[in-house]
CSV table of C-alpha atoms in Angstrom, one decimal:
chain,number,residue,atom,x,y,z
A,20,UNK,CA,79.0,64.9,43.4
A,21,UNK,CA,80.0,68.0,45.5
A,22,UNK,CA,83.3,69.1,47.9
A,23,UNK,CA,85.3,71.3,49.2
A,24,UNK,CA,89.1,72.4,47.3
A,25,UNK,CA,90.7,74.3,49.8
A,26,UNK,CA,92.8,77.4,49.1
A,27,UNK,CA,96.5,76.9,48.8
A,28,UNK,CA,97.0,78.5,52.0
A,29,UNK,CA,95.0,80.2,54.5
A,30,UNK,CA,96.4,83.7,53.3
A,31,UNK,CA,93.8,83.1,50.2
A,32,UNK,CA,90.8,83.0,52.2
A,33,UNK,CA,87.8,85.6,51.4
A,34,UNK,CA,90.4,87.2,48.8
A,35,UNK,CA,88.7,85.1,45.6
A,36,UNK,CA,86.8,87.5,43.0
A,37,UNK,CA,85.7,85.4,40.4
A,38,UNK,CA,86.4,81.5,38.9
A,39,UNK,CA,86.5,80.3,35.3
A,40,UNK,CA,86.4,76.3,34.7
A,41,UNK,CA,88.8,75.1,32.1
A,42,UNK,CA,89.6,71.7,30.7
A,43,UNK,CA,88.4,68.9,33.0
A,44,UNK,CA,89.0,70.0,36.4
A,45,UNK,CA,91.1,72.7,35.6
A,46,UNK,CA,90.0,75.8,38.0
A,47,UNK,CA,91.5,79.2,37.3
A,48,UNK,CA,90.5,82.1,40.2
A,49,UNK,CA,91.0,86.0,40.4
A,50,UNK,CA,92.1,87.3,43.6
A,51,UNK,CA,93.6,90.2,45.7
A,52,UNK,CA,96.7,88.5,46.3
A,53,UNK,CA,97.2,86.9,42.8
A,54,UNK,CA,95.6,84.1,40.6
A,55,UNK,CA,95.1,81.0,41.5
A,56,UNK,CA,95.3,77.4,39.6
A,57,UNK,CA,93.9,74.1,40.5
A,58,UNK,CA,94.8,71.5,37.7
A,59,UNK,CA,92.8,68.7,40.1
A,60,UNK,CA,95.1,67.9,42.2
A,61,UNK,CA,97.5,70.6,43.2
A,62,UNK,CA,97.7,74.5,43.4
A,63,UNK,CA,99.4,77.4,41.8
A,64,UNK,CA,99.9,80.5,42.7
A,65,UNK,CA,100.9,83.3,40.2
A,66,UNK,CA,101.9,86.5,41.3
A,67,UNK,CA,104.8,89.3,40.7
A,68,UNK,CA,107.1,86.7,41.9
A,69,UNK,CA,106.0,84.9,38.4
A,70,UNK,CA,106.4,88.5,36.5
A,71,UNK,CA,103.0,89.6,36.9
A,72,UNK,CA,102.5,93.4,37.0
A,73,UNK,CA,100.1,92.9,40.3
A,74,UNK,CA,98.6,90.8,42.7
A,75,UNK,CA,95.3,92.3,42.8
A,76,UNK,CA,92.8,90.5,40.3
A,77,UNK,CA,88.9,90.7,39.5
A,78,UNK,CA,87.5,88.6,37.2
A,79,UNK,CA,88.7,85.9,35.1
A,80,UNK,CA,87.5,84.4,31.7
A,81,UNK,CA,87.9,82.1,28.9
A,82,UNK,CA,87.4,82.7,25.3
A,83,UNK,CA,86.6,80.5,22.2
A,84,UNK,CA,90.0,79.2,21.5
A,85,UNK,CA,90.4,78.3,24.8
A,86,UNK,CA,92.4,81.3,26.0
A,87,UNK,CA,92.4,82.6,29.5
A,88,UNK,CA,91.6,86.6,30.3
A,89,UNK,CA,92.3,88.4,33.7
A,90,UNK,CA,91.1,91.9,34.6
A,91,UNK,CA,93.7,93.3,37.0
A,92,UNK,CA,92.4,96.6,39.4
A,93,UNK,CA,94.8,98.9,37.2
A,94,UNK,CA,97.3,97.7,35.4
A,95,UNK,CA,95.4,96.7,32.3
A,96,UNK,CA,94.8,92.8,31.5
A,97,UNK,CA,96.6,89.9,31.2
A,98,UNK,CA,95.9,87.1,28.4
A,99,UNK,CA,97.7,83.1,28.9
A,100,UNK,CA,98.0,81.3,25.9
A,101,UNK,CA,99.2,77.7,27.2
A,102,UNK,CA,102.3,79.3,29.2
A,103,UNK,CA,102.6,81.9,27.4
A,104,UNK,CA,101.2,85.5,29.1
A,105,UNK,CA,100.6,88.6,27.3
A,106,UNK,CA,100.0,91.9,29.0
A,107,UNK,CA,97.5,94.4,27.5
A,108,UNK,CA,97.8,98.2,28.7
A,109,UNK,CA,97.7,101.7,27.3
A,110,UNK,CA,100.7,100.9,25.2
A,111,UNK,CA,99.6,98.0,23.6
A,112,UNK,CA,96.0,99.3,22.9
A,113,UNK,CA,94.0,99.5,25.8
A,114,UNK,CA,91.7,102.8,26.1
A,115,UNK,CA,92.5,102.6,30.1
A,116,UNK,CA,94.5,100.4,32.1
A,117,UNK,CA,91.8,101.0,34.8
A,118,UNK,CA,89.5,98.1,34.1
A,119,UNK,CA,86.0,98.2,35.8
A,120,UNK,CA,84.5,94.5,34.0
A,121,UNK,CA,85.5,91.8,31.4
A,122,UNK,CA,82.8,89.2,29.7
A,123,UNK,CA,83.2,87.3,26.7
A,124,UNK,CA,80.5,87.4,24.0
A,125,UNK,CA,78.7,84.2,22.0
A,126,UNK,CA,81.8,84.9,19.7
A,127,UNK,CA,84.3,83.9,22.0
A,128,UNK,CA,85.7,87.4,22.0
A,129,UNK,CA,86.4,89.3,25.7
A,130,UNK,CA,85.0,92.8,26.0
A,131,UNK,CA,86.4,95.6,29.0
A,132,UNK,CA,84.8,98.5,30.6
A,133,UNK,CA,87.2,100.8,31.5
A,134,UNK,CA,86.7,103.5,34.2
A,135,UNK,CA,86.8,106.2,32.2
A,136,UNK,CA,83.7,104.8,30.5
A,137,UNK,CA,84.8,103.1,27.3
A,138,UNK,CA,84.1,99.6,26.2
A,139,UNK,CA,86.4,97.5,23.8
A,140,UNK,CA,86.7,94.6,22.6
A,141,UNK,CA,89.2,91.9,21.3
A,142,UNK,CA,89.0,91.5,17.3
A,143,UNK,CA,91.5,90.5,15.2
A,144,UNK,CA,94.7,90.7,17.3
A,145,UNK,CA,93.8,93.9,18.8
A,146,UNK,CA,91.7,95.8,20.8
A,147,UNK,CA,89.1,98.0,19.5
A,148,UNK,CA,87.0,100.5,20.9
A,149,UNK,CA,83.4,100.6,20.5
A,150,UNK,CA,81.8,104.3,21.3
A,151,UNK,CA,78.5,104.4,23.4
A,152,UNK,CA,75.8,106.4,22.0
A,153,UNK,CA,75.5,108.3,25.0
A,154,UNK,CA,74.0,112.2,25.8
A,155,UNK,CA,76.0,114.3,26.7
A,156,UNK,CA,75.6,115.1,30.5
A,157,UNK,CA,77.6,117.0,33.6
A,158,UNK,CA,80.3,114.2,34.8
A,159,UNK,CA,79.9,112.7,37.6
A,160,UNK,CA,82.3,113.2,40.3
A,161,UNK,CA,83.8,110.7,42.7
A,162,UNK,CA,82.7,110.9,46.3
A,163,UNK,CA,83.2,109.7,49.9
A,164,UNK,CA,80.2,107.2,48.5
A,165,UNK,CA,81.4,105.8,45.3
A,166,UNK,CA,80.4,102.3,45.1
A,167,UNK,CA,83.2,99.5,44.7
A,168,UNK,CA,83.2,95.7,44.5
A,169,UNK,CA,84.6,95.6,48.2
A,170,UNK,CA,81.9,96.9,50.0
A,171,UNK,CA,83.7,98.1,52.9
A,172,UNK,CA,86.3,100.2,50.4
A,173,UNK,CA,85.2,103.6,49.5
A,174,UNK,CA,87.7,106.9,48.0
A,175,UNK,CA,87.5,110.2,49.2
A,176,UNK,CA,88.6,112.8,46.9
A,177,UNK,CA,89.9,116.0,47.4
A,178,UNK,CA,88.0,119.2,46.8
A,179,UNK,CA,88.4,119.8,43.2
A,180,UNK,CA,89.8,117.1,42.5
A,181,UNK,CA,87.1,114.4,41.7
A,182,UNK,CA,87.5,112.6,38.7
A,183,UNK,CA,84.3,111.7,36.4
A,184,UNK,CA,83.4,107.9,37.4
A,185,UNK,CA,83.2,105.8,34.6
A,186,UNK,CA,83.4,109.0,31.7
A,187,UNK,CA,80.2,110.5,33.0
A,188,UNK,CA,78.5,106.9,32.7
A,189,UNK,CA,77.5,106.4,36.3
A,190,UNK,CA,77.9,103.1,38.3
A,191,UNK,CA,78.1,100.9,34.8
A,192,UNK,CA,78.6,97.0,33.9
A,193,UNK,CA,78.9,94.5,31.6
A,194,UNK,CA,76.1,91.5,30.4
A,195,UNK,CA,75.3,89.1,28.2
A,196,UNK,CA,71.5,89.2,26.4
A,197,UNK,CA,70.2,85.4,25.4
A,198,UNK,CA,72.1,85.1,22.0
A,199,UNK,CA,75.4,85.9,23.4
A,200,UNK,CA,75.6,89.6,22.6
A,201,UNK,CA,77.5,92.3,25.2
A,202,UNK,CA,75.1,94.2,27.0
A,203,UNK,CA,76.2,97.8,29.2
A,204,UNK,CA,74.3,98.8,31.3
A,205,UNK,CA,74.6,102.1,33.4
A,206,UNK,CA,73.1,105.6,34.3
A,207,UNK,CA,72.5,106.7,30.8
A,208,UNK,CA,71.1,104.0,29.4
A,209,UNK,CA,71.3,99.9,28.7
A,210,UNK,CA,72.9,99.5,25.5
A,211,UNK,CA,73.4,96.0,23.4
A,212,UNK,CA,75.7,95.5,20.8
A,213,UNK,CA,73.9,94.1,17.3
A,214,UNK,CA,77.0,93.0,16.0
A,215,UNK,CA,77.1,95.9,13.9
A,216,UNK,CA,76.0,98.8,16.3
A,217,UNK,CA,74.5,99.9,19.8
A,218,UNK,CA,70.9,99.6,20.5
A,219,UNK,CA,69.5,102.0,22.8
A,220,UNK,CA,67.2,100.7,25.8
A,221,UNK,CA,65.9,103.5,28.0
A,222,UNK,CA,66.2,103.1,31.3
A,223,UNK,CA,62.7,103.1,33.6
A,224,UNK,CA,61.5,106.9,34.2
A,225,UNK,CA,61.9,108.3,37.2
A,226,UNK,CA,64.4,106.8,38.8
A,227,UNK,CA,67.2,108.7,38.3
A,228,UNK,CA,70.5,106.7,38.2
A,229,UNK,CA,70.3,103.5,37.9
A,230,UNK,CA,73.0,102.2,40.1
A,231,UNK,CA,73.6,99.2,37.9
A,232,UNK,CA,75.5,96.0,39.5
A,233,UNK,CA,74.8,93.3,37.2
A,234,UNK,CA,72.5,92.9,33.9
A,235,UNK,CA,71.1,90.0,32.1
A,236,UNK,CA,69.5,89.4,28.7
A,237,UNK,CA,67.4,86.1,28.9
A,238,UNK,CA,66.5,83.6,26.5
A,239,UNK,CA,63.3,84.7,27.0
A,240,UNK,CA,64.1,88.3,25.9
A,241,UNK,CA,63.8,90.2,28.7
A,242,UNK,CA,66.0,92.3,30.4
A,243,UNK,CA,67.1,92.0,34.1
A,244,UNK,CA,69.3,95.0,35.8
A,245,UNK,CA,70.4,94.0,39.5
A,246,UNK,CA,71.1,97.8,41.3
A,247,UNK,CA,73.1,98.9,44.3
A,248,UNK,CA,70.3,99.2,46.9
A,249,UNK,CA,67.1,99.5,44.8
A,250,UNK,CA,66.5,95.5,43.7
A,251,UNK,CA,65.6,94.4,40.3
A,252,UNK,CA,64.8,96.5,37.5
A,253,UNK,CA,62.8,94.1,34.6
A,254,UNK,CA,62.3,94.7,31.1
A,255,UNK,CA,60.0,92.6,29.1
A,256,UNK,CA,57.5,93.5,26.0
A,257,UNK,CA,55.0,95.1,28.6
A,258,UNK,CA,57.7,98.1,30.3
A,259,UNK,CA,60.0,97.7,33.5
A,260,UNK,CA,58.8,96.6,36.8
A,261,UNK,CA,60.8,96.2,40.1
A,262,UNK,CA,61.2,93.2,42.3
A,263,UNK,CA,62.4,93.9,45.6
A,264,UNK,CA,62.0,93.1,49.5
A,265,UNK,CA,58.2,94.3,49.1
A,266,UNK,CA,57.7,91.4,46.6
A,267,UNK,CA,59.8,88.7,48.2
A,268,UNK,CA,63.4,89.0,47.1
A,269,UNK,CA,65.4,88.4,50.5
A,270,UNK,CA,67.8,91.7,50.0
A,271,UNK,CA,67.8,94.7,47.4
A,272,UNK,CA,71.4,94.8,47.4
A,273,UNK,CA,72.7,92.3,44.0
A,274,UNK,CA,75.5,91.1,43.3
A,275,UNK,CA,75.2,89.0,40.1
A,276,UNK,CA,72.8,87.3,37.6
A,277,UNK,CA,72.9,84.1,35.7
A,278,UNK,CA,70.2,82.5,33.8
A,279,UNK,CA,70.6,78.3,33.7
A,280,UNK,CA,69.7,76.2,31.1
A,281,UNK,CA,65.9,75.7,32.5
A,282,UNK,CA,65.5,79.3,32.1
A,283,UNK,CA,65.8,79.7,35.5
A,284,UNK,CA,67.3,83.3,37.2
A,285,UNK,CA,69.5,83.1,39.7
A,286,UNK,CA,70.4,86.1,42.1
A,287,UNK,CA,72.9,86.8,44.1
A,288,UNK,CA,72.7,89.7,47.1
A,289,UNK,CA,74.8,91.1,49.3
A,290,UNK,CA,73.4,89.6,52.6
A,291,UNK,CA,70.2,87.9,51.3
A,292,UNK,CA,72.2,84.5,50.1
A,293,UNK,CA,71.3,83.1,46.7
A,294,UNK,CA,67.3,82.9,44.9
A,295,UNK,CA,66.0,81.3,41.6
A,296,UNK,CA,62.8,82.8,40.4
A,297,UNK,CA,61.4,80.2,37.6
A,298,UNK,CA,59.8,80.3,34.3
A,299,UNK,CA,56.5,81.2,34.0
A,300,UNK,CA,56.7,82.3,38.2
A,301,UNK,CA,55.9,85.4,39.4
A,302,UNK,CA,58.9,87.6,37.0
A,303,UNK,CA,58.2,86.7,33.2
């Protein structure tokens, strides 16, 4: 069975950044003009009328004991407990209150990517930071080009005054690999947390950056990296190989990744709508 829930008002409409189901048909969304909650039946809307410190949300999870997690644009992240909210920023532990992506891991725990190019994580009551075993390279400077998740947004910095974008990192996200584990992929590298440290994946040679938008450990092992233009970069036992317009994908452009329990890829692009590629298919 399939329908429609309509936003609460029309206001909402082509604002929603991301949707986390909770218990039964309990429906939390992230927006740009606050977060949104559908117990079923009715809405609710929570905003700085409620005593948040923004409107402006982009992505929304849930942890292992049932917790809800927001990523805000700049003002850190928010954590509701029952009714209870808890804001994280700089002065409660966060390394940036500039939050670029949030997943949680197999271990119900939520990770962040800051701008600035550190990833933390959520252990213990607090957040920790987890230090990428990057090279050391020139920073990259913001442009009149620098990608962001609203395509038709882009910052123009002032002459020297850029900024680096993402700590030198490039365009950077987070993943999942099949067993759960936090996965970052960016310009230097693909890294994927062991539970104990950072494993190193080099990215494929020659490219350049890598212009990651989405990655993707499957249950079958390999690796998928969704780019900003260039299509699908894929990682298996034999190298990486692209898929792209010239082998059938309907636009190079990604947006997002998500293996299903077939083993089945989903991909979604910019302007090229939604595509599965199957087991056994064409990809692994």
């Amino acid at each position: 069975e399939s329908g429609m829930i309509e936003p609460p008002d029309e206001h909402y409409r082509g604002t929603l950044t991301d949707v986390c189901a909770g218990e039964g048909a309990e429906i939390w969304g992230s927006s740009r003009f606050g977060l949104l909650h559908h117990d079923g039946s009715t809405w609710e809307v929570f905003d700085r009328r409620q005593g948040l410190p923004t409107e402006q949300f982009e992505r929304v999870a849930r942890d292992g004991e049932g917790r809800f997690w927001f990523q805000t644009y700049e003002k850190g992240i928010l954590k509701l407990t029952g009714d209870t909210w808890v804001h994280y920023s700089t002065a409660s532990g966060l390394p940036d209150d500039r939050i670029e992506d949030l997943i949680v891991d197999k271990n119900g725990e939520p990770w962040i990517l800051t701008l600035s190019g550190e990833v933390a994580r959520f252990r213990g009551g607090r957040w920790e930071t987890l230090a990428l075993p990057v090279e050391q390279h020139a920073p990259i400077p913001d442009s009149d080009s620098v990608r962001t998740r609203e395509s038709f947004i882009r910052f123009i910095s002032a002459r020297g005054e850029g900024k680096d974008h993402y700590g030198g990192l490039g365009d950077a996200v987070l993943g999942l690999d099949g067993l759960g584990n936090c996965i970052v992929a960016c310009d230097r590298g693909i890294f994927r947390f062991t539970g104990a440290d950072w494993q190193v994946i080099d990215i494929p040679d020659g490219l350049g950056e890598l212009g990651a938008t989405a990655v993707l450990g499957t249950s079958r092992g390999t690796i998928w990296v969704g780019t900003e233009g260039n299509g699908i970069f894929i990682r298996s036992r034999g190298g990486w190989r692209r898929l792209g317009t010239d082998q059938g994908l309907f636009d190079d452009h990604i947006e997002s990744l998500c293996e299903d329990a077939s083993g089945s890829i989903w991909i979604g692009t910019r302007s090229g709508g939604l595509s599965r590629f199957m087991p056994g298919r064409t990809t692994d």
